[in-house]
Short mmCIF file of C-alpha atoms in Angstrom, two decimals:
data_model
loop_
_atom_site.label_atom_id
_atom_site.label_comp_id
_atom_site.label_asym_id
_atom_site.label_seq_id
_atom_site.Cartn_x
_atom_site.Cartn_y
_atom_site.Cartn_z
CA MET A 1 0.27 -0.26 0.04
CA ILE A 2 0.99 4.23 -0.91
CA ASP A 3 2.84 5.27 2.41
CA ILE A 4 0.23 7.61 3.51
CA THR A 5 1.48 8.66 6.99
CA HIS A 6 2.72 12.09 6.23
CA LYS A 7 -0.38 13.06 5.41
CA SER A 8 -3.38 14.34 7.94
CA SER A 9 -6.57 13.36 8.74
CA THR A 10 -9.43 15.25 7.73
CA LEU A 11 -12.78 15.18 6.87
CA ARG A 12 -13.36 13.23 3.88
CA ARG A 13 -16.69 11.92 1.99
CA ALA A 14 -16.94 10.80 -1.46
CA ILE A 15 -20.60 9.42 -3.12
CA ALA A 16 -21.01 7.14 -5.84
CA GLN A 17 -23.50 6.13 -8.53
CA ALA A 18 -24.80 2.69 -10.24
CA ILE A 19 -26.73 1.44 -12.40
CA VAL A 20 -29.52 -0.99 -12.91
CA LYS A 21 -31.39 -1.28 -15.22
CA VAL A 22 -34.38 -3.89 -15.36
CA GLY A 23 -36.29 -5.71 -18.78
CA SER A 24 -39.88 -4.29 -17.74
CA LEU A 25 -41.44 -2.31 -15.36
CA GLU A 26 -43.52 -5.28 -13.78
CA THR A 27 -40.22 -5.32 -11.82
CA ILE A 28 -40.08 -2.18 -11.19
CA GLN A 29 -43.28 -2.25 -9.79
CA ALA A 30 -43.03 -5.22 -7.74
CA LEU A 31 -40.02 -3.50 -6.73
CA VAL A 32 -41.88 -0.81 -5.14
CA ASP A 33 -44.86 -3.09 -3.72
CA ARG A 34 -42.01 -5.32 -1.59
CA LYS A 35 -43.81 -8.43 -3.71
CA VAL A 36 -40.07 -9.87 -4.35
CA PRO A 37 -39.84 -13.53 -3.51
CA LYS A 38 -36.46 -12.98 -2.47
CA GLY A 39 -37.77 -10.04 0.03
CA ASP A 40 -37.32 -6.83 0.10
CA VAL A 41 -34.65 -5.58 -1.84
CA PHE A 42 -34.35 -2.14 -1.04
CA GLU A 43 -33.92 -3.24 2.26
CA MET A 44 -31.75 -5.96 1.81
CA ALA A 45 -29.08 -3.76 -0.45
CA LYS A 46 -29.05 -1.15 1.24
CA THR A 47 -27.76 -4.21 4.58
CA ALA A 48 -25.44 -5.48 2.05
CA GLY A 49 -24.10 -2.13 1.04
CA LEU A 50 -23.16 -1.08 4.71
CA PHE A 51 -21.29 -4.05 4.72
CA ALA A 52 -19.33 -3.56 1.81
CA ALA A 53 -18.16 -0.47 2.75
CA LYS A 54 -16.51 -1.32 6.26
CA ARG A 55 -15.25 -3.90 4.47
CA THR A 56 -13.98 -2.42 1.04
CA ALA A 57 -10.05 -2.95 2.07
CA ASP A 58 -10.68 -6.67 2.57
CA MET A 59 -11.41 -7.16 -1.04
CA ILE A 60 -9.41 -4.55 -2.81
CA PRO A 61 -5.86 -5.38 -1.75
CA ASP A 62 -4.50 -1.48 -2.16
CA CYS A 63 -7.15 0.16 -0.05
CA HIS A 64 -6.11 0.82 3.86
CA PRO A 65 -8.49 -0.09 6.14
CA LEU A 66 -9.91 3.50 7.39
CA PRO A 67 -12.76 4.37 10.20
CA ILE A 68 -15.94 4.79 8.29
CA GLU A 69 -18.43 7.03 9.70
CA TYR A 70 -21.03 7.40 7.94
CA THR A 71 -22.71 5.45 5.03
CA GLY A 72 -25.74 6.40 3.37
CA ILE A 73 -27.52 4.56 1.23
CA SER A 74 -30.19 6.01 -0.97
CA TYR A 75 -32.41 5.16 -4.48
CA GLN A 76 -34.03 7.02 -7.61
CA ILE A 77 -36.41 5.43 -10.60
CA GLU A 78 -36.48 6.68 -13.35
CA GLY A 79 -38.43 4.39 -15.73
CA ASN A 80 -36.63 1.09 -15.47
CA SER A 81 -34.24 2.47 -14.00
CA ILE A 82 -32.37 2.61 -10.71
CA TYR A 83 -30.25 4.92 -9.56
CA ILE A 84 -28.24 4.12 -6.35
CA PHE A 85 -26.40 7.10 -4.46
CA ALA A 86 -23.99 5.54 -2.06
CA GLU A 87 -22.04 7.78 0.20
CA ILE A 88 -19.63 7.72 3.16
CA HIS A 89 -18.18 10.15 5.65
CA THR A 90 -14.38 9.96 7.17
CA ILE A 91 -12.11 11.68 9.32
CA TYR A 92 -8.88 9.87 7.98
CA LYS A 93 -5.56 10.39 6.10
CA THR A 94 -7.33 9.34 2.85
CA GLY A 95 -10.25 9.50 0.79
CA VAL A 96 -13.19 7.21 0.11
CA GLU A 97 -14.06 7.11 -3.16
CA VAL A 98 -13.18 3.51 -3.54
CA GLU A 99 -15.45 2.47 -1.07
CA ALA A 100 -18.16 4.42 -2.14
CA MET A 101 -17.67 3.30 -5.06
CA HIS A 102 -17.31 -0.57 -3.68
CA THR A 103 -20.54 0.01 -1.66
CA ALA A 104 -22.88 1.02 -4.87
CA SER A 105 -21.52 -1.83 -6.56
CA VAL A 106 -22.69 -4.13 -3.73
CA VAL A 107 -26.00 -2.51 -3.80
CA ALA A 108 -26.67 -3.55 -6.89
CA LEU A 109 -25.13 -6.97 -6.96
CA THR A 110 -27.74 -7.52 -4.71
CA MET A 111 -30.50 -5.53 -6.36
CA TYR A 112 -29.30 -8.00 -9.40
CA ASP A 113 -29.34 -11.81 -7.53
CA MET A 114 -32.72 -10.84 -6.34
CA LEU A 115 -34.34 -9.78 -8.94
CA LYS A 116 -33.00 -12.30 -11.35
CA PRO A 117 -36.71 -14.69 -10.90
CA ILE A 118 -38.46 -12.14 -11.73
CA ASP A 119 -36.18 -10.41 -14.68
CA LYS A 120 -33.41 -12.42 -17.51
CA ASN A 121 -32.69 -8.80 -19.04
CA ILE A 122 -31.40 -7.02 -15.84
CA SER A 123 -27.57 -5.03 -16.30
CA ILE A 124 -25.71 -3.12 -14.72
CA GLU A 125 -24.22 0.60 -15.38
CA GLN A 126 -22.73 3.58 -15.03
CA ILE A 127 -20.51 2.46 -11.78
CA LYS A 128 -18.56 6.09 -11.28
CA LEU A 129 -17.12 8.28 -8.36
CA ILE A 130 -20.20 11.02 -8.35
CA GLU A 131 -18.32 13.85 -6.43
CA LYS A 132 -15.61 13.42 -3.92
CA LYS A 133 -13.89 16.34 -1.10
CA GLY A 134 -11.48 16.79 1.95
CA GLY A 135 -8.04 15.45 0.21
CA LYS A 136 -5.90 17.79 0.10
CA THR A 137 -5.98 19.54 -3.52
CA ASP A 138 -9.25 20.58 -1.75
CA TYR A 139 -7.00 23.03 0.41
CA SER A 140 -5.17 24.01 -2.30
CA LEU A 141 -6.06 27.45 -3.70
CA LYS A 142 -5.70 29.08 -6.02
CA GLY A 143 -4.46 31.91 -7.16
CA THR A 144 -1.59 31.83 -4.39
CA GLU A 145 0.69 30.29 -7.55
CA GLY A 146 3.87 32.73 -7.41
CA LEU A 147 3.68 33.93 -3.29
CA GLY A 148 7.12 35.23 -3.06
CA ALA A 149 8.68 32.81 0.08
CA SER A 150 12.09 33.22 1.80
CA VAL A 151 14.23 30.72 3.12
CA ILE A 152 16.62 30.84 6.27
CA VAL A 153 18.61 28.88 7.95
CA CYS A 154 19.90 29.57 11.29
CA SER A 155 23.23 27.57 12.54
CA ASP A 156 26.62 28.54 13.81
CA SER A 157 28.14 24.91 12.06
CA ILE A 158 26.64 25.44 9.02
CA ALA A 159 26.88 29.71 8.37
CA ALA A 160 30.89 28.56 9.61
CA GLY A 161 32.03 25.81 6.69
CA LYS A 162 30.78 23.07 9.36
CA ASN A 163 28.26 21.08 8.16
CA GLU A 164 25.67 21.00 4.84
CA ASP A 165 22.48 22.62 4.52
CA LYS A 166 19.64 19.06 4.27
CA ALA A 167 16.32 21.13 6.09
CA GLY A 168 16.65 24.27 3.86
CA LYS A 169 16.96 22.61 0.96
CA ALA A 170 14.06 20.10 1.80
CA ILE A 171 11.73 23.04 2.42
CA ILE A 172 12.49 25.42 -0.95
CA GLU A 173 12.05 21.65 -2.80
CA LYS A 174 7.92 21.22 -0.33
CA LEU A 175 7.14 24.99 -1.35
CA GLU A 176 8.29 24.86 -4.92
CA LYS A 177 5.14 22.17 -5.43
CA TYR A 178 2.92 24.38 -3.84
CA GLY A 179 4.04 27.27 -6.14
CA LEU A 180 5.70 29.25 -4.23
CA LYS A 181 8.74 30.72 -6.28
CA VAL A 182 11.52 30.67 -3.32
CA VAL A 183 13.32 33.96 -4.08
CA ASP A 184 16.47 34.32 -0.85
CA TYR A 185 17.92 31.92 0.34
CA LYS A 186 20.12 31.81 3.23
CA ILE A 187 21.92 30.54 5.90
CA ILE A 188 23.11 32.38 9.40
CA PRO A 189 24.30 31.63 12.46
CA ASP A 190 22.29 31.91 15.40
CA GLU A 191 22.34 35.26 17.16
CA LYS A 192 19.58 36.89 18.10
CA GLU A 193 20.49 40.41 15.99
CA ILE A 194 21.85 38.85 13.24
CA ILE A 195 18.01 36.43 12.42
CA GLN A 196 16.03 40.02 13.49
CA GLN A 197 18.00 41.92 11.39
CA SER A 198 17.31 39.66 8.21
CA LEU A 199 13.44 39.09 9.01
CA SER A 200 12.91 42.99 9.04
CA ASN A 201 14.40 43.50 5.98
CA LEU A 202 12.45 40.44 4.07
CA ALA A 203 9.61 41.77 6.12
CA GLY A 204 10.21 45.07 4.37
CA MET A 205 11.04 44.46 0.81
CA GLY A 206 7.51 42.53 1.19
CA ARG A 207 8.20 38.97 1.34
CA ASP A 208 4.77 36.51 1.29
CA VAL A 209 6.48 34.34 3.21
CA VAL A 210 10.00 33.82 5.50
CA ILE A 211 10.56 30.99 6.90
CA PHE A 212 13.45 30.07 9.69
CA THR A 213 14.67 26.56 9.94
CA GLY A 214 16.94 25.47 13.34
CA GLY A 215 17.15 27.32 16.17
CA THR A 216 13.82 26.56 17.72
CA GLY A 217 14.94 24.11 20.65
CA LEU A 218 16.34 24.08 24.17
CA SER A 219 20.31 24.41 23.54
CA PRO A 220 22.25 27.78 25.18
CA ARG A 221 21.85 28.21 21.35
CA ASP A 222 18.36 28.36 19.93
CA VAL A 223 17.23 31.76 20.36
CA THR A 224 15.76 32.09 17.47
CA PRO A 225 11.67 32.17 19.21
CA GLU A 226 13.31 34.92 21.13
CA ALA A 227 13.95 36.97 17.98
CA ILE A 228 11.52 36.65 16.10
CA ARG A 229 8.54 36.60 18.32
CA PRO A 230 9.14 40.70 19.56
CA LEU A 231 8.54 41.62 15.69
CA LEU A 232 5.75 39.93 15.43
CA ASP A 233 2.36 42.23 14.94
CA LYS A 234 0.20 38.85 15.80
CA GLU A 235 0.94 35.46 16.44
CA ILE A 236 -1.04 32.25 15.16
CA PRO A 237 -1.00 30.10 17.98
CA GLY A 238 -3.65 27.86 15.88
CA VAL A 239 -0.26 26.88 13.14
CA GLU A 240 1.91 26.14 15.99
CA GLU A 241 0.08 23.60 17.80
CA ALA A 242 -0.92 22.08 14.71
CA ILE A 243 2.96 21.60 13.63
CA ARG A 244 3.60 20.33 16.85
CA VAL A 245 0.78 18.13 16.81
CA TYR A 246 2.01 16.52 13.63
CA GLY A 247 5.31 16.14 14.87
CA GLN A 248 3.77 14.63 18.27
CA GLN A 249 1.95 11.71 16.25
CA ARG A 250 5.77 11.05 14.48
CA THR A 251 7.86 11.39 17.51
CA PRO A 252 7.40 12.23 21.25
CA TYR A 253 10.40 15.04 20.67
CA ALA A 254 7.89 17.07 19.04
CA MET A 255 6.88 18.74 22.53
CA LEU A 256 10.08 20.33 23.12
CA SER A 257 10.25 22.36 19.89
CA ARG A 258 8.94 26.37 19.77
CA SER A 259 7.92 27.10 16.62
CA VAL A 260 7.28 30.18 15.86
CA VAL A 261 4.04 31.61 13.40
CA GLY A 262 2.68 34.32 12.85
CA LEU A 263 2.56 37.77 10.26
CA ILE A 264 4.41 40.93 9.99
CA GLY A 265 2.23 43.37 8.20
CA LYS A 266 0.75 41.21 5.31
CA THR A 267 4.41 38.70 5.50
CA LEU A 268 4.06 35.38 6.90
CA VAL A 269 6.15 34.33 9.45
CA LEU A 270 7.41 30.39 9.51
CA ALA A 271 9.85 29.44 13.04
CA LEU A 272 10.76 25.49 11.99
CA PRO A 273 13.02 22.88 13.54
CA GLY A 274 16.17 22.33 12.20
CA SER A 275 16.31 18.70 11.59
CA THR A 276 15.92 18.20 8.30
CA LYS A 277 12.37 15.38 8.98
CA GLY A 278 11.53 18.52 11.61
CA ALA A 279 11.55 20.84 9.17
CA SER A 280 10.19 18.55 5.97
CA GLU A 281 7.39 17.17 8.51
CA SER A 282 6.05 21.12 9.70
CA ILE A 283 5.37 21.75 5.81
CA ASP A 284 3.70 18.17 5.91
CA ALA A 285 1.92 19.66 8.90
CA VAL A 286 0.22 23.15 7.15
CA PHE A 287 0.23 23.73 3.73
CA PRO A 288 -0.85 23.81 1.49
CA ALA A 289 -3.91 24.96 3.95
CA ILE A 290 -2.19 27.98 5.52
CA LEU A 291 -1.79 29.99 1.96
CA HIS A 292 -5.70 30.38 3.28
CA ILE A 293 -3.99 33.87 5.41
CA PHE A 294 -3.21 35.65 2.34
CA ARG A 295 -6.79 35.74 1.44
CA VAL A 296 -7.92 35.96 4.48
CA MET A 297 -5.90 39.09 4.63
CA GLU A 298 -7.59 40.25 1.54
CA GLY A 299 -11.15 40.07 3.35
CA THR A 300 -12.32 37.36 1.39
CA ARG A 301 -15.07 35.43 3.39
CA HIS A 302 -14.08 32.08 4.92
CA GLU A 303 -15.42 29.15 3.60
CA GLY A 304 -19.10 28.86 4.50
CA ALA A 305 -19.12 31.66 5.96
#
């Protein structure tokens, strides 16, 4: 199965369809009147669909076992066609479109099995996905491509040429995948005054995003939070919490991180861990959803408002 450990759990929904086409309107009437010899077709097929939703991972090898939080099965009759709609909800790291299609398929097969004694001209058609929502792509915002970003590595040893930067480069790679243009990449020592001067200069230049990596731990030279926090106009504690929660799910050491996130004017500032893994996972934790900040600052109403 595909590795989804880097993903965050979100509310995910999917609706799938299947169509059962019968040979005559007499079959439809028997179905509606609950006079099919094998029993109540609607209820039996619905029950089969509920079982199918919860057992999709048992049938489809690459599907991840996941918590099914809601299953809804509904019918619509048009002429000699019975439209089946299966809706699945979960709060998890991966979508439920296969679960929805599997459910619709099993409902359709159950109807076929129950109706075949009275109708030899039944077909199952158009098993397909109607809608899916809640994945990471839903939080990718149009209009944020090309935002200018700066990546600053805070490290005495890297600045002195004793070590190679990997965390900053990992951040750059991820930012570019989200359409951000990295226009500054600098390595500076763990000096409070240098960090503050670098941030003030970049914010003054109107950079959209400034990301620091390093100096957020608890060693004597880790001063990045102390340097950045006094310069912020607004802190965004929810983003800081999201980064630590995401990290905590992967290593208990994440609770020791002192990541800081906030705004200077319209410049988004993030201070992330200095380890390559910690920096990379911090980006995974909050991007691309964090870019919604730029729409909020423009006065755009929240979705659903």
